[in-house]
Amino acid sequence: MSEDAPGWDPAAAEAETRASLLEILAETGLDEGTIVTLDLRFEAGRAADRASFVAAMRAEGYRGHTYEAAGREEIEARLPEKIPLTADRIWAEERRAAQIALAHGYEPMGWGFEAP
């Protein structure tokens, strides 16, 4: 699978990331650029290969854990370093991780962060 995989629209995902960040900044009073720990979530598809996905994410420096939500396997991956809370940086990480996920049968489910 590639970023052209059915079910994942990079343009829509980027627009959603940008809109979500604006909402979060307005609701929390955090400043754009605040340093945060970014988490990315992925849901297993029918052809998911957990071992190869986890290995590929670790090779890119991500750390994470697997859990079950609503009867489906999900993986939450955390960047090893803190990043500035900006739409460009979040989208760059989200897109990079989504490409890895899609190649291993996982669907991107969104992002969150641990505030300072």
Tab-separated table of N, CA and C in Angstrom:
chain	number	residue	atom	x	y	z
A	1	MET	N	0.839	-1.186	0.000
A	1	MET	CA	0.000	0.000	0.000
A	1	MET	C	0.878	1.241	0.000
A	2	SER	N	0.328	2.304	-0.501
A	2	SER	CA	1.042	3.572	-0.518
A	2	SER	C	0.146	4.647	0.061
A	3	GLU	N	0.627	5.868	0.011
A	3	GLU	CA	-0.226	6.938	0.519
A	3	GLU	C	-1.434	7.165	-0.381
A	4	ASP	N	-1.495	6.478	-1.511
A	4	ASP	CA	-2.657	6.535	-2.385
A	4	ASP	C	-3.670	5.451	-2.023
A	5	ALA	N	-3.445	4.735	-0.922
A	5	ALA	CA	-4.306	3.625	-0.515
A	5	ALA	C	-5.735	4.095	-0.295
A	6	PRO	N	-6.701	3.249	-0.674
A	6	PRO	CA	-8.093	3.606	-0.417
A	6	PRO	C	-8.312	3.810	1.074
A	7	GLY	N	-9.126	4.775	1.400
A	7	GLY	CA	-9.417	5.020	2.807
A	7	GLY	C	-8.556	6.099	3.433
A	8	TRP	N	-7.453	6.450	2.811
A	8	TRP	CA	-6.610	7.516	3.354
A	8	TRP	C	-6.370	8.543	2.275
A	9	ASP	N	-6.815	9.740	2.538
A	9	ASP	CA	-6.697	10.853	1.601
A	9	ASP	C	-5.713	11.853	2.209
A	10	PRO	N	-4.481	11.912	1.699
A	10	PRO	CA	-3.487	12.799	2.293
A	10	PRO	C	-3.925	14.267	2.358
A	11	ALA	N	-4.572	14.759	1.319
A	11	ALA	CA	-5.007	16.161	1.328
A	11	ALA	C	-6.048	16.406	2.421
A	12	ALA	N	-6.992	15.490	2.553
A	12	ALA	CA	-8.011	15.623	3.600
A	12	ALA	C	-7.392	15.478	4.984
A	13	ALA	N	-6.431	14.556	5.119
A	13	ALA	CA	-5.769	14.362	6.410
A	13	ALA	C	-4.989	15.613	6.811
A	14	GLU	N	-4.299	16.208	5.866
A	14	GLU	CA	-3.551	17.433	6.169
A	14	GLU	C	-4.497	18.567	6.565
A	15	ALA	N	-5.588	18.720	5.825
A	15	ALA	CA	-6.561	19.768	6.157
A	15	ALA	C	-7.146	19.546	7.552
A	16	GLU	N	-7.443	18.295	7.884
A	16	GLU	CA	-7.982	17.980	9.205
A	16	GLU	C	-6.957	18.277	10.304
A	17	THR	N	-5.701	17.952	10.057
A	17	THR	CA	-4.644	18.239	11.026
A	17	THR	C	-4.543	19.733	11.272
A	18	ARG	N	-4.551	20.504	10.215
A	18	ARG	CA	-4.436	21.960	10.358
A	18	ARG	C	-5.639	22.546	11.093
A	19	ALA	N	-6.842	22.081	10.756
A	19	ALA	CA	-8.044	22.574	11.427
A	19	ALA	C	-8.064	22.150	12.889
A	20	SER	N	-7.681	20.919	13.149
A	20	SER	CA	-7.665	20.418	14.532
A	20	SER	C	-6.697	21.215	15.388
A	21	LEU	N	-5.534	21.506	14.848
A	21	LEU	CA	-4.560	22.270	15.620
A	21	LEU	C	-5.086	23.656	15.950
A	22	LEU	N	-5.730	24.315	14.995
A	22	LEU	CA	-6.296	25.640	15.268
A	22	LEU	C	-7.327	25.573	16.389
A	23	GLU	N	-8.168	24.537	16.374
A	23	GLU	CA	-9.161	24.356	17.442
A	23	GLU	C	-8.480	24.132	18.786
A	24	ILE	N	-7.483	23.279	18.798
A	24	ILE	CA	-6.774	22.967	20.048
A	24	ILE	C	-6.115	24.220	20.610
A	25	LEU	N	-5.461	24.987	19.767
A	25	LEU	CA	-4.811	26.207	20.232
A	25	LEU	C	-5.831	27.189	20.806
A	26	ALA	N	-6.973	27.315	20.144
A	26	ALA	CA	-8.016	28.231	20.625
A	26	ALA	C	-8.612	27.754	21.947
A	27	GLU	N	-8.824	26.439	22.080
A	27	GLU	CA	-9.458	25.893	23.283
A	27	GLU	C	-8.532	25.830	24.485
A	28	THR	N	-7.245	25.609	24.251
A	28	THR	CA	-6.320	25.391	25.369
A	28	THR	C	-5.530	26.619	25.763
A	29	GLY	N	-5.419	27.572	24.868
A	29	GLY	CA	-4.590	28.733	25.154
A	29	GLY	C	-3.106	28.461	24.960
A	30	LEU	N	-2.747	27.252	24.493
A	30	LEU	CA	-1.349	26.965	24.194
A	30	LEU	C	-0.896	27.824	23.026
A	31	ASP	N	0.356	28.163	23.022
A	31	ASP	CA	0.921	28.927	21.916
A	31	ASP	C	1.399	27.981	20.830
A	32	GLU	N	1.213	28.396	19.573
A	32	GLU	CA	1.793	27.623	18.478
A	32	GLU	C	3.296	27.610	18.685
A	33	GLY	N	3.894	26.453	18.516
A	33	GLY	CA	5.333	26.322	18.721
A	33	GLY	C	5.699	25.779	20.093
A	34	THR	N	4.704	25.659	20.994
A	34	THR	CA	4.953	25.041	22.299
A	34	THR	C	5.565	23.663	22.059
A	35	ILE	N	6.527	23.306	22.847
A	35	ILE	CA	7.208	22.018	22.688
A	35	ILE	C	6.371	20.921	23.348
A	36	VAL	N	6.045	19.873	22.569
A	36	VAL	CA	5.178	18.789	23.039
A	36	VAL	C	5.746	17.433	22.634
A	37	THR	N	5.189	16.391	23.225
A	37	THR	CA	5.473	15.016	22.834
A	37	THR	C	4.305	14.560	21.968
A	38	LEU	N	4.572	14.203	20.714
A	38	LEU	CA	3.534	13.835	19.756
A	38	LEU	C	3.293	12.328	19.767
A	39	ASP	N	2.011	11.954	19.805
A	39	ASP	CA	1.596	10.559	19.702
A	39	ASP	C	0.761	10.400	18.438
A	40	LEU	N	0.950	9.296	17.735
A	40	LEU	CA	0.193	8.980	16.528
A	40	LEU	C	-0.502	7.641	16.728
A	41	ARG	N	-1.754	7.533	16.260
A	41	ARG	CA	-2.529	6.300	16.450
A	41	ARG	C	-2.826	5.645	15.107
A	42	PHE	N	-2.820	4.297	15.141
A	42	PHE	CA	-3.065	3.498	13.942
A	42	PHE	C	-3.945	2.320	14.297
A	43	GLU	N	-4.842	1.966	13.382
A	43	GLU	CA	-5.723	0.821	13.583
A	43	GLU	C	-5.350	-0.270	12.584
A	44	ALA	N	-5.346	-1.513	13.070
A	44	ALA	CA	-5.005	-2.642	12.210
A	44	ALA	C	-6.101	-2.884	11.185
A	45	GLY	N	-5.693	-3.056	9.947
A	45	GLY	CA	-6.611	-3.461	8.887
A	45	GLY	C	-6.620	-4.971	8.782
A	46	ARG	N	-7.366	-5.491	7.828
A	46	ARG	CA	-7.461	-6.949	7.650
A	46	ARG	C	-6.115	-7.600	7.349
A	47	ALA	N	-5.267	-6.909	6.609
A	47	ALA	CA	-3.981	-7.481	6.200
A	47	ALA	C	-2.821	-6.946	7.052
A	48	ALA	N	-3.126	-6.506	8.268
A	48	ALA	CA	-2.094	-5.898	9.112
A	48	ALA	C	-1.008	-6.901	9.485
A	49	ASP	N	0.216	-6.425	9.439
A	49	ASP	CA	1.377	-7.214	9.847
A	49	ASP	C	2.049	-6.454	10.994
A	50	ARG	N	1.624	-6.787	12.212
A	50	ARG	CA	2.091	-6.050	13.390
A	50	ARG	C	3.607	-6.075	13.514
A	51	ALA	N	4.208	-7.247	13.392
A	51	ALA	CA	5.655	-7.365	13.597
A	51	ALA	C	6.445	-6.476	12.638
A	52	SER	N	6.079	-6.488	11.367
A	52	SER	CA	6.835	-5.672	10.406
A	52	SER	C	6.540	-4.181	10.586
A	53	PHE	N	5.312	-3.841	10.970
A	53	PHE	CA	4.974	-2.440	11.206
A	53	PHE	C	5.748	-1.900	12.407
A	54	VAL	N	5.731	-2.642	13.501
A	54	VAL	CA	6.450	-2.218	14.702
A	54	VAL	C	7.945	-2.095	14.406
A	55	ALA	N	8.508	-3.068	13.683
A	55	ALA	CA	9.931	-3.007	13.334
A	55	ALA	C	10.240	-1.784	12.469
A	56	ALA	N	9.386	-1.495	11.504
A	56	ALA	CA	9.601	-0.339	10.629
A	56	ALA	C	9.495	0.972	11.408
A	57	MET	N	8.536	1.051	12.320
A	57	MET	CA	8.393	2.263	13.126
A	57	MET	C	9.593	2.441	14.059
A	58	ARG	N	10.046	1.361	14.655
A	58	ARG	CA	11.228	1.446	15.532
A	58	ARG	C	12.454	1.867	14.742
A	59	ALA	N	12.578	1.378	13.520
A	59	ALA	CA	13.712	1.758	12.678
A	59	ALA	C	13.716	3.260	12.385
A	60	GLU	N	12.523	3.868	12.405
A	60	GLU	CA	12.403	5.315	12.183
A	60	GLU	C	12.457	6.110	13.492
A	61	GLY	N	12.658	5.385	14.613
A	61	GLY	CA	12.817	6.062	15.895
A	61	GLY	C	11.570	6.150	16.750
A	62	TYR	N	10.434	5.670	16.256
A	62	TYR	CA	9.206	5.730	17.032
A	62	TYR	C	9.197	4.643	18.103
A	63	ARG	N	8.520	4.917	19.199
A	63	ARG	CA	8.283	3.934	20.253
A	63	ARG	C	6.781	3.887	20.472
A	64	GLY	N	6.263	2.733	20.863
A	64	GLY	CA	4.821	2.671	21.049
A	64	GLY	C	4.365	1.422	21.751
A	65	HIS	N	3.061	1.292	21.784
A	65	HIS	CA	2.461	0.114	22.389
A	65	HIS	C	1.191	-0.249	21.641
A	66	THR	N	0.812	-1.503	21.783
A	66	THR	CA	-0.393	-2.036	21.151
A	66	THR	C	-1.474	-2.160	22.211
A	67	TYR	N	-2.708	-1.881	21.836
A	67	TYR	CA	-3.838	-2.059	22.737
A	67	TYR	C	-5.072	-2.373	21.909
A	68	GLU	N	-6.122	-2.773	22.583
A	68	GLU	CA	-7.365	-3.079	21.899
A	68	GLU	C	-8.385	-2.007	22.239
A	69	ALA	N	-9.065	-1.509	21.218
A	69	ALA	CA	-10.102	-0.489	21.398
A	69	ALA	C	-11.293	-0.894	20.542
A	70	ALA	N	-12.443	-1.023	21.172
A	70	ALA	CA	-13.671	-1.411	20.476
A	70	ALA	C	-13.471	-2.699	19.672
A	71	GLY	N	-12.711	-3.634	20.251
A	71	GLY	CA	-12.521	-4.920	19.607
A	71	GLY	C	-11.522	-4.936	18.459
A	72	ARG	N	-10.815	-3.837	18.257
A	72	ARG	CA	-9.834	-3.752	17.163
A	72	ARG	C	-8.468	-3.419	17.737
A	73	GLU	N	-7.447	-3.979	17.115
A	73	GLU	CA	-6.085	-3.689	17.541
A	73	GLU	C	-5.685	-2.289	17.081
A	74	GLU	N	-5.105	-1.536	17.991
A	74	GLU	CA	-4.566	-0.224	17.656
A	74	GLU	C	-3.143	-0.132	18.178
A	75	ILE	N	-2.364	0.692	17.526
A	75	ILE	CA	-1.003	0.964	17.967
A	75	ILE	C	-0.865	2.464	18.145
A	76	GLU	N	-0.282	2.847	19.267
A	76	GLU	CA	0.029	4.248	19.505
A	76	GLU	C	1.537	4.389	19.443
A	77	ALA	N	2.008	5.256	18.594
A	77	ALA	CA	3.444	5.468	18.412
A	77	ALA	C	3.813	6.852	18.893
A	78	ARG	N	4.917	6.938	19.593
A	78	ARG	CA	5.380	8.212	20.140
A	78	ARG	C	6.727	8.562	19.537
A	79	LEU	N	6.867	9.810	19.172
A	79	LEU	CA	8.164	10.283	18.684
A	79	LEU	C	9.157	10.275	19.849
A	80	PRO	N	10.398	9.966	19.566
A	80	PRO	CA	11.384	9.921	20.647
A	80	PRO	C	11.785	11.308	21.153
A	81	GLU	N	11.627	12.320	20.306
A	81	GLU	CA	11.988	13.677	20.714
A	81	GLU	C	10.739	14.550	20.761
A	82	LYS	N	10.807	15.601	21.530
A	82	LYS	CA	9.706	16.564	21.572
A	82	LYS	C	9.800	17.455	20.333
A	83	ILE	N	8.638	17.960	19.917
A	83	ILE	CA	8.596	18.787	18.706
A	83	ILE	C	7.804	20.059	18.975
A	84	PRO	N	7.987	21.086	18.139
A	84	PRO	CA	7.150	22.277	18.260
A	84	PRO	C	5.736	21.972	17.764
A	85	LEU	N	4.768	22.472	18.475
A	85	LEU	CA	3.355	22.271	18.134
A	85	LEU	C	2.984	23.224	16.991
A	86	THR	N	3.289	22.771	15.766
A	86	THR	CA	2.953	23.540	14.572
A	86	THR	C	2.306	22.585	13.572
A	87	ALA	N	1.454	23.123	12.741
A	87	ALA	CA	0.770	22.293	11.749
A	87	ALA	C	1.767	21.638	10.798
A	88	ASP	N	2.778	22.389	10.366
A	88	ASP	CA	3.746	21.820	9.430
A	88	ASP	C	4.498	20.651	10.042
A	89	ARG	N	4.927	20.782	11.284
A	89	ARG	CA	5.702	19.705	11.909
A	89	ARG	C	4.827	18.493	12.208
A	90	ILE	N	3.610	18.728	12.719
A	90	ILE	CA	2.708	17.606	12.987
A	90	ILE	C	2.401	16.879	11.684
A	91	TRP	N	2.084	17.630	10.638
A	91	TRP	CA	1.743	16.992	9.369
A	91	TRP	C	2.927	16.203	8.807
A	92	ALA	N	4.130	16.736	8.914
A	92	ALA	CA	5.303	16.015	8.412
A	92	ALA	C	5.444	14.666	9.113
A	93	GLU	N	5.273	14.650	10.419
A	93	GLU	CA	5.384	13.397	11.172
A	93	GLU	C	4.211	12.471	10.876
A	94	GLU	N	3.024	13.050	10.794
A	94	GLU	CA	1.826	12.250	10.523
A	94	GLU	C	1.934	11.581	9.142
A	95	ARG	N	2.370	12.332	8.158
A	95	ARG	CA	2.481	11.789	6.803
A	95	ARG	C	3.555	10.698	6.732
A	96	ARG	N	4.696	10.956	7.341
A	96	ARG	CA	5.785	9.973	7.333
A	96	ARG	C	5.337	8.666	7.988
A	97	ALA	N	4.703	8.768	9.149
A	97	ALA	CA	4.252	7.571	9.860
A	97	ALA	C	3.102	6.882	9.120
A	98	ALA	N	2.229	7.663	8.487
A	98	ALA	CA	1.110	7.077	7.738
A	98	ALA	C	1.619	6.241	6.571
A	99	GLN	N	2.643	6.700	5.906
A	99	GLN	CA	3.204	5.940	4.791
A	99	GLN	C	3.726	4.583	5.265
A	100	ILE	N	4.372	4.575	6.416
A	100	ILE	CA	4.861	3.318	6.989
A	100	ILE	C	3.672	2.430	7.366
A	101	ALA	N	2.691	3.018	8.029
A	101	ALA	CA	1.519	2.255	8.486
A	101	ALA	C	0.785	1.612	7.313
A	102	LEU	N	0.507	2.382	6.301
A	102	LEU	CA	-0.238	1.876	5.154
A	102	LEU	C	0.498	0.739	4.456
A	103	ALA	N	1.809	0.819	4.434
A	103	ALA	CA	2.605	-0.238	3.805
A	103	ALA	C	2.537	-1.557	4.571
A	104	HIS	N	2.065	-1.493	5.831
A	104	HIS	CA	2.014	-2.694	6.678
A	104	HIS	C	0.594	-3.047	7.106
A	105	GLY	N	-0.396	-2.482	6.419
A	105	GLY	CA	-1.783	-2.860	6.675
A	105	GLY	C	-2.461	-2.137	7.819
A	106	TYR	N	-1.937	-0.996	8.237
A	106	TYR	CA	-2.538	-0.201	9.308
A	106	TYR	C	-3.088	1.101	8.739
A	107	GLU	N	-4.151	1.584	9.349
A	107	GLU	CA	-4.771	2.835	8.933
A	107	GLU	C	-4.442	3.936	9.939
A	108	PRO	N	-4.044	5.117	9.487
A	108	PRO	CA	-3.831	6.245	10.395
A	108	PRO	C	-5.152	6.635	11.055
A	109	MET	N	-5.106	6.873	12.364
A	109	MET	CA	-6.316	7.207	13.125
A	109	MET	C	-6.242	8.583	13.770
A	110	GLY	N	-5.125	9.262	13.641
A	110	GLY	CA	-5.042	10.599	14.204
A	110	GLY	C	-3.828	10.773	15.103
A	111	TRP	N	-3.813	11.886	15.805
A	111	TRP	CA	-2.678	12.237	16.637
A	111	TRP	C	-3.162	12.940	17.893
A	112	GLY	N	-2.276	13.010	18.821
A	112	GLY	CA	-2.504	13.736	20.064
A	112	GLY	C	-1.141	14.132	20.614
A	113	PHE	N	-1.138	14.773	21.744
A	113	PHE	CA	0.145	15.172	22.298
A	113	PHE	C	0.074	15.287	23.810
A	114	GLU	N	1.236	15.194	24.393
A	114	GLU	CA	1.379	15.394	25.819
A	114	GLU	C	1.919	16.813	25.977
A	115	ALA	N	1.130	17.647	26.598
A	115	ALA	CA	1.518	19.044	26.768
A	115	ALA	C	2.581	19.166	27.861
A	116	PRO	N	3.315	20.236	27.810
A	116	PRO	CA	4.357	20.454	28.828
A	116	PRO	C	3.765	20.609	30.217
